[in-house]
Structure formats: C-alpha cells, structure tokens
Amino acid sequence: MELYSTKQPIFMKKIITLVGFALCLSLTTSAQNPSIIPIPSQAVYPVGKFTLPASISISGPSDSHLKVAYSTLLSKLNKSTGRQVTLKNSGSATIQLSQINKPSLGAEGYELQVNAKGVSIKANQAAGLFYGVQTLLQLMPKEIESKTVAIGVQWAIPYVQITDTPRFAWRGQMFDVARHFFTKEEVKQFIDDMVEYKYNTLHFHLTDDEGWRIEIKSYPNLTKKGAWNVKKVGRFTSFSKPEPNEPRNYGGFYTQEDIKELVKYAQDRFVNIVPEVDVPGHSMAAIASYPELSCTPGADQYQVISGEPFIDWSHGHPEALQDNTLCPANEKVYTFLDKVMGEVASLFPYEYIHMGGDECPKNYWDKNPEILALRAREGLKNSQEVQAYFVRRLEKIITSKGKRMLGWDEILEGGGLPKGTAVMSWRGIKGGVEAAKLGHEVVMTPNDNVYVDLMQGDRAIEPPVYRTVRLTDSYAFNPVPVGVDAKLVKGGQANMWSEQLFNYRHLQYMMWPRALAISESLWSPNENKNWNNFITRVEDHMARFDVADKKYAPSMYEAIVNVTKNAKGELFVELKNEISGLAIHYSFDNSYPDHHYPHANGLIAVPKDAELLRIVSYRGNKMMGRTINISRADLEKRAK
Ligand code: ACM
C-alpha cells in the first residue's frame, strides 16, 4: 500500500502529508525503520515494500564514473538472488539511476525513492548516485551480501523517500601500512569496506620507523632496505631487539605502478588518497636506508625498527634512545624531501600531501652542534622552533609541487605555520581549535574518539593496547566543537594504526563497529544522531557482516568494569552496560555464569577468598558478547 495515493482529494493529501511528516519524525527514531548507516539527512518511510521481479534491470547514464556502481549492484544482486540481472542503456528499469540538476544536493548528495514502480536514484553527479546505490544495498535483505544464492529470502525493498547529503566533505579513514605492511589487494579491500559507509578519503600512512612503503625512484634504498624488518610475533614495543643475523625479510612496499593502480581504484569509488610521508620524526626506515639524513654519529648502524622499544615515553613526550629524526640542519635532507615529495606529488592527484610532523623527539636536537649552529644562524630559540623552521621549509617544497601541506597538530608548535597549511588534530581537539583560531583548515581526528587501533572494551578480553576508545566514544565524536568556525573544519576520520595489526581480519575487528559510529558523525546531521537507535541499526549491520563474512567486535555487549577499594582494603566492583536492554551476570566461584546467576546491580563486594571474577551479558536468555574473566590480582591492580 502506498501512503501517497494519487486518487486522494487535495485536502486529504495535505492531511496525509502532515501525518506522513509526523510519522517520518517519529519513525526516524523507531527500530522498525530501515537500518541505514550513516542515517540519512531526510527520510520518509511510507508503508509498503517493492518486491524485486524475477528479472531485474538496471538503467542509468552511460558515464564511466558509474562503472563500479553498476557492477556492484549487478554482481551482488546476481550472486545472492540467482536472478537474471541486466544493465539497460535506456528505458524504464527496476532500478533507475538518473542525473539531475538540483543544487541543494551538491556533489555527493542523492535522492532515493522506492515505491510500487521500483527504485529511482537521482543525483547531480556520479558520486551522489554511487552513494545512493550504497544506501539501496543497505535497504535490501541482508542476504544481498551473500556470495552464493540465498534460499528462502523474500527479495523486497521497503518503500522510502530519501534526500541525503553529507555533513562534511572529508570523511576519512587513515590506514597505517608502515608499521605492518598490507598488500595492494588488502588496500583495495579497505577501500571497498570504506565506501559502503560513504567514507571518501583514504589517508595513507606510508612511512614510519618500521617501514618505508612507497617506491621512490631517486632513492631506491628506501624500499630495498627501508621496507624490511624482522618478523616478530607478540606485543609491539615489548619485542626483543633483533639479533644482527636475523633475516630482515618481513614487510613490503608498493611500486609506483601499484600506487597508480590504487589511485585509480580509489578514484573509481570516489575516494581521494592523501599520502603521508611522516617527517622529521618517525623516520628510522629512511635513516636506515640513507644514514646521511641524520646528524647523529653512529646512524650508519641503525636498522629499520622491528617493534623493539626505542623511544622513552616516561616523561610524557618522546625521547629517542636512537635518533629517528631527519636532521633539520642538513641541506641533504631538503634535497631528499624535494625529490621524494616531487615523486609523491606526481603519483597522487589529490591536492594534499601529509607531512606527519608528530611525536618528533628533540633530545638529540637539543645537543647537536649542527642544530645549535642552525639555531644561532636562524635565531631559533629552542628545538620547537627548529621543527617549525623545518616545517616551513617543507611547506615551500610541497607547494612548489602544486600541493597543499597537511600535518599532525604538532606542526603548530614553534609558531609561524604557513597560512595555507591544514592541521590534523589528533591529541584531542585542542590542536584543531587552536589551528582554526589561526585561520587554518582542520581535519579532526581526536584520539579520544576515532583511534580505532585502541581497545574497544575491557582490557581483560581485548587484545592489549595502552588505552580504550569504546563505541560510545566514537559515536560521541562531533568534529565541530563549540566556538570553532565550522567552515574551517573539513571533516574527520578514523585512524587505524597498525602496531598491533598482524592481519586484515584483525583490522576489520578493530574497525567495526566503531567506523559505523564515525561514519554517522561525519555524514549525518548531528541532530539525527540517537545512540539507542544507532545500536539497533548496528545490530542489523552486524547481521549483514555475518553474511558478508566480515569480522567485527562484540565488545559493546560486554560490561564496563569499575573496581574500587575501601579504607579497609576490601574490593568492590561495579558492572555497567554500554548499551541498553542487557542484564549482566557474574560469578566469583570460578564457574561460568549464565542468566540464572546473580544480576549485577550497584556495588558488588568481592568475597575475601574469591580468585576470579567472571562476567557475562544476557539479552533475555541469550548470551551476548564474550565472558570477561578478571583475576583477583588484576582487580587489585585496577583498584589502585
Ligand atoms: C599520532 O597518533 N602520532 C598522530
């Protein structure tokens, strides 16, 4: 049944339209609505469903930019329904894509309508049609993700009227392929995974202490030597120092042909790639390849880092045990950067090059005679100003290649940041706020919200990392803080560092569902966000991930554990849910708790002789997530 009947008299139509509008508002937060992530800016969900015919046709503009949109639709529909799916050049079709001219939709917006006649997607540009197709796929039964014909599915699509435009132009994911190398095919998979949730920017972290991943023809050692280290298994930064004779055969790099292929692959999916060459810190792979880039004696003995500790963080700032910085007082460094940035600029068409600039240890700089001479010559008061001098020189190089410079928020330190430089705020939002006040464009990537390499649940169960960012924190991400000029905030991104990523499956586990939350923070109007409604949709998307065989974390079901100790030294735990509708049960007697076990409520005294706390979450009689086991010794540690 259609909500809007063409046979109704005008006044009835108005009433129905009003009812429809009210329904739309109320239904926007209802669990029955289609589970679209990121939630569209405007949506009406009339009652009814369109059933896909036995033979499905797709038609739309013959634009080469739409090749992927058509082929994705065609192949997913064909594989999962087993029905005939054809692409038509003209005429009416089951799924009709059309280009229109509607300024309010901008470059990426789209309109999507599903009614008794079928599916219509309209947009000004191919990107909008591509995003309309992503939304359409989410409206289809989850079995659309099946790689084989799904049996017993009612292939129907709910009626919708959607008008959708993004909140931010920069909707990014950073992929660190330097700490651990990921193959070209995995990078393509990463791009495929991104675009399903309307991300459009891949920040490609290509160089670091652990590896240099891009072929630079004028400096071949960067990949001959700099792309390889010793394979270690375990926990990064706790690795043993490699022996001199251990094989350095772990790693890899992208040839310039590979990069061209990836750029094209990304472009075909409306993704811009922002290359990052992280300097002057994080440069051990470059120094191991070309020791003359350092001004520290003994650099010719340095090797690409294999995860062994070499930075001392105990002072709250990085102090290098081995100097991993390019020497700002050495002209050879600027010649090197000129050549590297020249080759990088010619490979990546996007307007920005990211120069890193983060976590640069200054302890060697403070004492180095060449750097002290540079300070005297240039009137630089301290090592922060030395870094600012380096940043200004690099900005001239990057702009000379026709690109704009972008860097982590440390590039504000020492002052004098050139005007057109954009700042990526990672140490919370304060760098972004400061940069915007100075008139710089900003990309917000606060580690409190978007560092998807950090733990997402209790540390007793998550692969250990130094900090936690729960799904709630990612969903709370708002890239425009109060008082900041919204025009200067280009957007934000999820940052996937790979110190602890040894394979793509684990990468997916870390990415999802947090990247769902971040996509909604970047695409959807802030006022459309609603945590409980989001979680309902997340669960539907987890079911889709199951069909697609994509890994994700169940951490949102698992308890948040808080441990305290009273003056008498007695331990107490408090167990809270991250999402509503779950009951937490626990045991102290070593047995496995289920929904018949005590229900956690308020402060729970830890029995004097208990050795182990086990915690589970239930929805009704169904266990959700995993069992958390915390030893008494760990409880004691947490209470400190
Ligand atoms: C960073 O996380 N060091 C940018």
XYZ file of C-alpha atoms and ligand atoms in Angstrom:
644
model
C 0.000 0.000 0.000
C 1.258 3.463 -0.852
C 0.986 6.218 1.699
C 0.519 8.822 -1.008
C -2.360 7.879 -3.259
C -2.791 9.965 -6.384
C -6.545 9.403 -6.112
C -6.961 11.361 -2.855
C -8.621 14.811 -2.939
C -6.219 17.704 -2.319
C -7.168 18.358 1.352
C -6.821 14.640 2.131
C -3.434 14.711 0.513
C -2.410 17.582 2.778
C -3.605 15.745 5.874
C -1.845 12.609 4.770
C 1.285 14.587 4.021
C 1.200 16.033 7.543
C 0.653 12.587 9.011
C 3.463 11.346 6.835
C 5.737 14.112 8.092
C 4.872 13.329 11.713
C 5.429 9.650 11.016
C 8.742 10.490 9.444
C 9.848 12.389 12.535
C 8.709 9.683 14.901
C 9.855 6.852 12.684
C 13.296 8.380 12.393
C 13.993 7.025 15.847
C 11.983 3.840 15.528
C 13.524 0.395 15.435
C 11.234 -0.657 12.546
C 12.811 1.752 10.110
C 15.298 0.501 7.576
C 18.715 0.283 9.179
C 20.702 2.795 7.198
C 24.172 3.823 8.406
C 25.037 6.672 8.280
C 21.486 7.791 8.941
C 20.200 9.933 6.040
C 19.613 13.645 6.432
C 15.936 13.333 5.479
C 13.868 10.209 5.107
C 10.219 9.285 4.893
C 9.258 5.647 5.160
C 5.843 5.081 3.577
C 4.193 1.759 4.346
C 4.858 -0.925 1.775
C 7.522 -2.894 0.006
C 8.655 -3.289 -3.547
C 9.252 -6.911 -4.494
C 12.103 -7.463 -6.893
C 10.892 -9.100 -10.135
C 12.191 -12.398 -11.476
C 14.242 -10.497 -13.974
C 15.921 -7.358 -12.601
C 17.021 -4.493 -14.809
C 19.249 -1.528 -14.038
C 19.479 1.558 -16.183
C 21.131 4.943 -15.977
C 23.576 7.348 -17.596
C 26.385 5.785 -19.572
C 29.079 7.508 -17.534
C 32.383 5.715 -16.996
C 32.393 7.035 -13.406
C 29.362 4.830 -12.745
C 31.037 1.594 -13.780
C 31.591 0.455 -10.197
C 28.086 1.442 -9.079
C 26.563 -0.659 -11.872
C 28.907 -3.593 -11.473
C 28.457 -3.695 -7.677
C 24.677 -3.730 -7.993
C 24.768 -6.227 -10.803
C 27.132 -8.674 -9.183
C 25.633 -8.514 -5.665
C 22.086 -8.952 -6.975
C 23.083 -11.683 -9.354
C 25.139 -13.700 -6.858
C 22.684 -13.514 -3.971
C 19.302 -13.704 -5.731
C 20.357 -16.002 -8.549
C 18.036 -13.988 -10.781
C 18.789 -12.561 -14.142
C 20.135 -9.017 -13.764
C 20.627 -6.862 -16.849
C 22.056 -3.466 -17.497
C 19.997 -1.378 -19.939
C 21.122 1.716 -21.779
C 17.726 3.389 -21.768
C 14.058 2.962 -20.975
C 12.423 2.089 -17.695
C 14.071 -0.383 -15.380
C 13.673 -1.955 -11.953
C 16.471 0.255 -10.657
C 16.734 3.569 -12.448
C 19.700 5.921 -11.933
C 19.416 9.446 -13.318
C 21.450 12.585 -13.310
C 19.538 15.750 -12.356
C 20.348 19.341 -11.585
C 19.416 20.181 -8.013
C 21.941 22.492 -6.335
C 20.817 21.543 -2.803
C 22.175 18.010 -3.363
C 25.702 19.276 -4.019
C 28.363 16.975 -5.431
C 27.702 13.960 -3.219
C 24.013 14.124 -2.297
C 21.287 11.944 -3.793
C 17.582 11.243 -3.752
C 16.391 7.678 -3.427
C 12.827 6.603 -3.907
C 11.438 3.112 -3.635
C 7.762 2.691 -4.437
C 5.414 0.321 -6.270
C 7.101 1.202 -9.568
C 10.576 0.278 -8.438
C 13.742 2.097 -7.408
C 14.857 5.531 -8.532
C 18.150 7.172 -7.569
C 18.824 10.732 -8.663
C 21.873 12.906 -8.155
C 23.746 15.794 -9.714
C 26.945 13.827 -10.038
C 28.144 10.260 -10.280
C 29.380 10.347 -6.657
C 25.832 11.006 -5.460
C 24.486 8.103 -7.498
C 27.246 5.903 -6.062
C 26.181 6.808 -2.502
C 22.542 6.259 -3.434
C 23.496 2.754 -4.533
C 25.229 2.141 -1.174
C 22.025 3.139 0.623
C 19.924 0.983 -1.681
C 22.096 -2.057 -0.893
C 21.504 -1.443 2.822
C 17.734 -1.423 2.184
C 17.859 -4.875 0.651
C 17.676 -8.040 2.764
C 20.995 -8.805 4.448
C 21.426 -11.819 2.149
C 22.387 -9.345 -0.585
C 25.866 -9.755 0.976
C 25.837 -13.481 0.260
C 28.348 -14.733 -2.275
C 26.094 -17.659 -3.157
C 22.386 -17.822 -3.961
C 20.444 -17.273 -0.723
C 17.475 -19.604 -0.336
C 14.106 -18.646 1.156
C 14.610 -14.891 1.066
C 11.755 -12.546 0.269
C 13.554 -10.157 -2.065
C 11.678 -6.989 -1.185
C 12.808 -3.415 -0.558
C 10.895 -1.132 1.825
C 9.328 1.994 0.357
C 11.448 5.060 1.075
C 11.780 8.672 0.074
C 15.270 9.759 0.996
C 17.076 13.027 0.368
C 20.595 12.725 1.664
C 23.659 14.966 1.666
C 26.866 14.726 3.715
C 27.678 16.967 6.676
C 31.416 17.013 5.873
C 33.414 16.830 2.664
C 36.325 14.988 4.367
C 35.141 11.621 5.624
C 38.325 9.721 6.095
C 39.973 6.604 7.274
C 43.692 6.554 7.947
C 45.429 3.310 7.100
C 48.879 2.742 8.589
C 50.612 0.376 6.186
C 54.021 1.321 7.596
C 54.029 -0.449 10.978
C 52.676 -3.535 9.278
C 52.578 -3.877 5.556
C 49.252 -4.677 3.923
C 49.156 -5.882 0.334
C 47.724 -3.963 -2.596
C 44.721 -6.322 -2.596
C 44.134 -5.633 1.104
C 44.257 -1.886 0.456
C 41.590 -2.386 -2.218
C 39.523 -4.351 0.284
C 39.979 -1.487 2.752
C 38.646 0.954 0.145
C 35.686 -1.337 -0.627
C 34.886 -1.544 3.091
C 35.132 2.259 3.482
C 32.816 3.250 0.689
C 29.942 1.078 1.905
C 29.628 3.653 4.682
C 30.241 6.684 2.462
C 33.825 7.388 3.526
C 35.620 9.266 0.768
C 39.192 9.915 1.920
C 41.964 7.383 2.441
C 44.838 8.841 4.434
C 47.670 6.526 3.511
C 50.373 6.446 6.225
C 53.203 5.259 4.017
C 56.352 5.753 6.065
C 57.417 5.229 9.645
C 60.211 3.830 11.805
C 59.091 0.293 10.951
C 58.932 0.610 7.182
C 59.001 2.761 4.057
C 56.255 1.536 1.722
C 56.407 3.550 -1.476
C 58.948 3.170 -4.253
C 60.927 6.395 -4.745
C 62.990 6.059 -7.880
C 65.592 8.653 -6.881
C 66.213 6.903 -3.523
C 65.981 3.144 -4.204
C 67.345 2.079 -0.794
C 64.132 3.348 0.800
C 62.421 0.218 -0.396
C 65.456 -2.034 -0.916
C 66.387 -1.674 2.731
C 63.759 0.530 4.372
C 60.763 -1.696 3.628
C 62.029 -4.714 5.559
C 62.416 -5.658 9.183
C 62.485 -8.776 11.339
C 59.184 -10.580 11.774
C 58.100 -10.550 15.380
C 55.018 -12.063 16.939
C 53.542 -10.882 20.210
C 53.064 -7.423 21.610
C 54.574 -4.479 19.736
C 57.056 -2.391 21.808
C 57.705 -5.416 24.021
C 59.535 -7.226 21.274
C 63.117 -8.312 21.822
C 65.848 -6.470 19.973
C 66.591 -8.285 16.720
C 69.858 -10.204 16.580
C 72.335 -8.895 13.980
C 71.965 -12.077 11.880
C 68.161 -12.351 11.969
C 66.695 -12.196 8.464
C 65.153 -8.844 7.525
C 62.509 -10.175 5.169
C 59.262 -9.037 6.780
C 57.454 -6.140 5.124
C 56.959 -4.976 1.569
C 56.211 -1.898 -0.470
C 54.134 -0.579 -3.347
C 55.835 0.058 -6.652
C 54.888 3.259 -8.433
C 52.745 1.134 -10.760
C 50.969 -0.314 -7.703
C 50.334 3.205 -6.428
C 48.873 4.271 -9.780
C 46.601 1.223 -9.689
C 45.458 2.037 -6.152
C 44.838 5.695 -7.000
C 42.673 4.625 -9.950
C 40.880 2.005 -7.852
C 40.123 4.655 -5.238
C 39.046 7.246 -7.821
C 36.626 4.772 -9.354
C 35.000 4.607 -5.917
C 35.108 8.377 -5.291
C 37.913 8.088 -2.762
C 40.774 10.575 -2.626
C 44.074 9.228 -1.367
C 46.131 11.544 0.842
C 49.695 10.222 1.029
C 51.605 10.721 4.264
C 55.382 10.862 4.430
C 55.953 11.217 8.163
C 58.900 13.535 8.915
C 61.046 14.749 10.661
C 60.318 12.130 13.392
C 59.169 8.575 12.683
C 61.952 8.367 10.079
C 64.066 5.412 11.125
C 63.290 3.457 7.938
C 64.585 6.395 5.863
C 67.671 6.827 8.073
C 68.480 3.104 7.992
C 68.373 3.417 4.179
C 70.288 6.734 3.965
C 72.204 7.381 7.220
C 73.434 10.773 5.935
C 69.899 12.101 6.572
C 70.704 12.002 10.290
C 73.226 14.252 12.046
C 73.729 11.842 14.920
C 77.021 9.942 14.899
C 76.507 6.184 14.557
C 73.342 6.452 12.433
C 75.043 4.215 9.872
C 74.495 1.344 12.322
C 70.757 1.994 12.607
C 68.243 -0.554 11.333
C 64.569 -0.417 10.476
C 62.698 -0.890 13.759
C 61.084 -4.310 14.266
C 58.868 -3.333 17.187
C 61.609 -3.243 19.829
C 61.338 -0.300 22.249
C 63.467 2.685 21.139
C 61.512 5.703 22.396
C 61.188 6.598 26.070
C 57.666 7.883 26.801
C 58.053 8.095 30.573
C 58.415 11.902 30.505
C 55.099 12.463 28.712
C 56.893 13.398 25.491
C 59.031 11.259 23.190
C 62.736 10.934 23.993
C 64.601 8.854 21.469
C 67.016 6.159 22.607
C 68.101 6.034 18.945
C 67.669 9.248 16.957
C 64.857 8.625 14.450
C 64.727 12.189 13.092
C 65.777 13.712 9.812
C 68.380 16.383 10.533
C 66.814 19.831 10.101
C 70.291 21.404 9.824
C 71.369 19.248 6.894
C 70.738 20.558 3.361
C 70.824 16.972 2.053
C 67.552 16.424 3.947
C 65.817 19.160 1.943
C 67.202 17.783 -1.325
C 65.861 14.378 -0.255
C 62.445 15.824 0.610
C 62.313 17.759 -2.636
C 62.842 14.580 -4.657
C 60.537 12.426 -2.505
C 57.704 14.972 -2.470
C 58.158 15.516 -6.205
C 57.634 11.813 -6.918
C 54.790 11.552 -4.401
C 53.086 14.627 -5.883
C 53.240 13.169 -9.366
C 51.625 9.892 -8.222
C 48.749 11.193 -6.108
C 46.363 13.625 -7.823
C 44.658 14.824 -4.615
C 45.514 18.369 -3.525
C 47.065 17.499 -0.128
C 50.279 15.843 0.951
C 50.506 14.943 4.646
C 53.983 15.518 6.102
C 53.357 13.938 9.510
C 55.230 16.135 11.972
C 54.055 14.191 15.024
C 55.986 12.909 18.025
C 59.379 14.194 16.938
C 61.895 13.586 19.735
C 64.012 16.666 20.396
C 66.533 15.238 22.873
C 69.233 14.753 20.211
C 68.434 18.120 18.640
C 68.919 19.942 21.963
C 72.610 18.960 21.992
C 73.623 18.516 18.379
C 76.308 21.036 17.297
C 74.964 21.346 13.735
C 71.476 22.081 15.041
C 72.796 24.505 17.647
C 74.626 26.309 14.810
C 71.367 26.395 12.796
C 69.576 27.889 15.809
C 72.212 30.618 16.157
C 72.120 31.375 12.435
C 68.333 31.482 12.135
C 67.583 32.963 15.578
C 65.622 29.895 16.722
C 65.127 29.910 20.483
C 64.591 26.195 21.049
C 64.074 22.829 19.330
C 60.327 23.526 18.845
C 61.323 26.497 16.722
C 63.784 24.258 14.888
C 60.901 21.960 13.992
C 58.833 24.991 12.911
C 61.762 26.036 10.670
C 61.812 22.519 9.163
C 58.031 22.632 8.638
C 58.255 25.997 6.833
C 60.993 24.705 4.533
C 58.987 21.598 3.778
C 55.866 23.654 3.097
C 57.810 25.544 0.396
C 58.828 22.221 -1.153
C 55.294 20.802 -1.074
C 53.693 23.940 -2.503
C 56.399 24.038 -5.209
C 54.960 20.685 -6.367
C 51.496 22.236 -6.695
C 50.174 20.636 -3.479
C 48.926 21.855 -0.138
C 50.553 20.714 3.073
C 48.768 18.972 5.892
C 50.314 17.797 9.148
C 49.540 16.457 12.630
C 48.841 19.112 15.246
C 52.477 19.273 16.452
C 53.181 21.422 13.376
C 51.590 24.313 15.288
C 54.394 24.167 17.861
C 57.149 26.723 17.438
C 54.753 29.091 15.609
C 54.834 30.584 12.139
C 52.874 27.844 10.387
C 52.358 28.974 6.772
C 48.830 30.137 6.025
C 47.532 27.569 3.539
C 48.628 24.603 5.684
C 45.895 22.365 7.073
C 46.141 20.796 10.528
C 45.031 17.333 11.579
C 44.122 17.389 15.251
C 44.892 14.097 16.989
C 45.789 14.917 20.613
C 42.130 15.542 21.320
C 40.533 18.512 19.603
C 42.630 21.278 21.118
C 45.116 21.442 18.237
C 42.196 21.752 15.833
C 40.600 24.506 17.898
C 43.891 26.418 18.048
C 44.536 25.933 14.328
C 41.051 27.128 13.373
C 41.523 30.234 15.552
C 44.639 30.958 13.488
C 42.605 30.522 10.297
C 43.931 27.082 9.237
C 41.706 24.398 7.812
C 41.297 21.497 10.170
C 40.628 17.771 9.999
C 39.519 16.409 13.366
C 40.891 13.008 14.383
C 40.851 13.157 18.206
C 42.425 10.095 19.816
C 39.611 10.135 22.417
C 37.064 9.228 19.730
C 38.481 7.971 16.462
C 41.634 5.977 17.285
C 40.270 2.640 16.174
C 43.572 0.924 16.954
C 42.824 1.296 20.681
C 40.928 -1.250 22.778
C 37.163 -1.085 22.467
C 36.201 -2.999 25.592
C 37.584 -4.434 28.799
C 41.322 -4.956 28.757
C 40.931 -8.468 30.198
C 39.417 -9.554 26.905
C 40.632 -7.164 24.206
C 44.000 -7.558 22.548
C 46.087 -5.282 24.755
C 46.747 -1.696 23.684
C 47.570 1.194 26.012
C 44.126 2.829 26.035
C 40.421 2.332 25.353
C 38.015 4.045 22.958
C 34.591 2.458 23.280
C 31.856 2.581 20.669
C 30.128 5.252 22.799
C 33.230 7.442 22.485
C 33.277 7.047 18.718
C 29.587 7.858 18.493
C 30.109 10.973 20.645
C 32.522 12.351 18.022
C 31.450 15.788 16.846
C 34.084 17.356 14.590
C 32.892 20.930 15.189
C 33.450 21.954 18.806
C 31.533 24.917 20.189
C 33.164 28.211 19.269
C 35.025 26.921 16.210
C 34.298 28.310 12.759
C 32.536 25.339 11.121
C 33.713 26.480 7.683
C 37.298 25.673 8.645
C 36.518 22.127 9.755
C 36.840 19.993 6.653
C 35.727 16.862 8.487
C 37.329 13.994 10.321
C 38.491 10.440 10.089
C 39.022 7.134 11.834
C 42.710 6.402 12.417
C 43.840 2.793 12.058
C 47.405 2.496 13.343
C 48.860 -0.918 12.738
C 51.403 -1.578 15.504
C 49.140 -4.343 16.775
C 47.602 -5.389 13.466
C 49.063 -8.561 12.090
C 46.370 -9.398 9.572
C 43.352 -7.964 7.765
C 40.804 -9.952 9.799
C 42.012 -8.281 12.972
C 41.955 -4.924 11.213
C 38.253 -5.498 10.494
C 37.664 -6.458 14.132
C 39.180 -3.155 15.238
C 37.379 -1.112 12.578
C 33.813 -2.368 13.038
C 31.509 -1.310 14.549
C 33.434 1.848 15.584
C 33.762 3.022 11.984
C 29.960 2.821 11.728
C 29.738 5.373 14.538
C 32.368 7.603 12.954
C 30.693 7.458 9.545
C 27.487 8.734 11.114
C 29.417 11.532 12.866
C 30.876 12.570 9.509
C 27.921 12.163 7.153
C 24.720 12.689 9.128
C 23.313 15.890 10.627
C 24.196 15.953 14.318
C 20.519 16.287 15.260
C 19.682 12.974 13.521
C 22.039 11.032 15.778
C 20.490 8.912 18.506
C 22.510 6.317 20.444
C 19.763 3.744 21.105
C 18.511 3.928 17.558
C 22.090 3.676 16.282
C 22.676 0.490 18.276
C 19.557 -1.101 16.784
C 20.970 -0.353 13.349
C 24.460 -1.548 14.339
C 22.989 -4.922 15.271
C 21.327 -5.170 11.862
C 24.640 -4.322 10.212
C 26.420 -6.938 12.315
C 23.970 -9.451 10.858
C 24.955 -8.192 7.394
C 28.637 -8.525 8.326
C 27.930 -12.138 9.311
C 26.556 -12.814 5.834
C 29.451 -10.940 4.231
C 31.932 -12.834 6.455
C 33.346 -9.561 7.722
C 34.851 -9.593 11.208
C 33.689 -7.152 13.890
C 33.982 -6.732 17.632
C 31.159 -7.757 20.005
C 32.637 -5.519 22.736
C 29.565 -3.259 23.004
C 27.713 -6.155 24.661
C 30.376 -6.614 27.321
C 30.376 -4.984 30.730
C 32.237 -1.831 31.683
C 34.085 -2.807 34.847
C 34.939 -0.346 37.575
C 36.924 -1.531 40.612
C 37.307 0.326 43.900
C 38.778 -0.419 47.298
C 37.573 0.917 50.640
C 39.699 2.099 53.572
C 39.742 -1.440 54.965
C 41.256 -2.755 51.730
C 38.050 -4.541 50.634
C 37.434 -4.702 46.911
C 34.203 -3.705 45.146
C 33.218 -3.927 41.514
C 30.580 -2.056 39.593
C 29.441 -3.528 36.274
C 27.677 -1.334 33.757
C 26.311 -1.806 30.267
C 27.438 0.196 27.285
C 24.099 -0.433 25.540
C 20.630 -0.752 26.992
C 18.486 -3.868 27.269
C 21.154 -6.206 28.659
C 21.462 -7.893 32.043
C 24.921 -8.538 33.466
C 25.531 -11.705 35.493
C 28.656 -12.743 37.320
C 30.362 -15.369 39.424
C 33.205 -15.420 41.953
C 33.283 -19.217 42.358
C 35.184 -19.980 39.124
C 32.081 -21.431 37.439
C 30.707 -19.985 34.206
C 27.817 -17.613 34.933
C 24.631 -17.611 32.866
C 21.330 -15.757 33.124
C 20.407 -17.651 36.324
C 23.434 -16.217 38.137
C 23.299 -13.053 40.266
C 22.341 -9.955 38.355
C 24.862 -7.130 38.687
C 23.337 -4.075 40.274
C 25.259 -1.358 42.100
C 28.421 -2.024 44.088
C 29.314 -5.710 44.427
C 31.612 -6.767 47.246
C 34.374 -9.115 46.103
C 34.340 -12.092 48.533
C 37.507 -12.293 50.610
C 38.676 -15.593 49.138
C 37.482 -15.140 45.549
C 40.226 -15.734 42.993
C 38.361 -14.931 39.805
C 35.519 -12.720 38.639
C 33.643 -13.928 35.561
C 31.157 -11.614 33.850
C 28.588 -12.227 31.109
C 25.832 -10.203 29.455
C 22.431 -11.590 28.514
C 19.506 -10.344 26.496
C 16.658 -12.469 27.859
C 18.110 -15.972 27.802
C 20.620 -15.290 25.034
C 24.227 -14.645 25.909
C 25.603 -11.585 24.150
C 29.327 -10.995 23.681
C 32.003 -12.965 25.469
C 32.826 -13.921 29.050
C 35.179 -11.494 30.774
C 37.499 -13.164 33.286
C 39.407 -10.976 35.730
C 41.753 -12.437 38.316
C 41.877 -11.106 41.864
C 45.408 -9.844 41.219
C 44.113 -7.816 38.266
C 41.197 -6.475 40.341
C 43.710 -5.377 42.979
C 45.792 -3.614 40.324
C 42.758 -1.832 38.874
C 41.674 -0.592 42.314
C 44.923 1.352 42.736
C 49.774 10.159 16.067
O 48.926 9.400 16.567
N 51.041 10.077 16.450
C 49.416 11.134 15.059
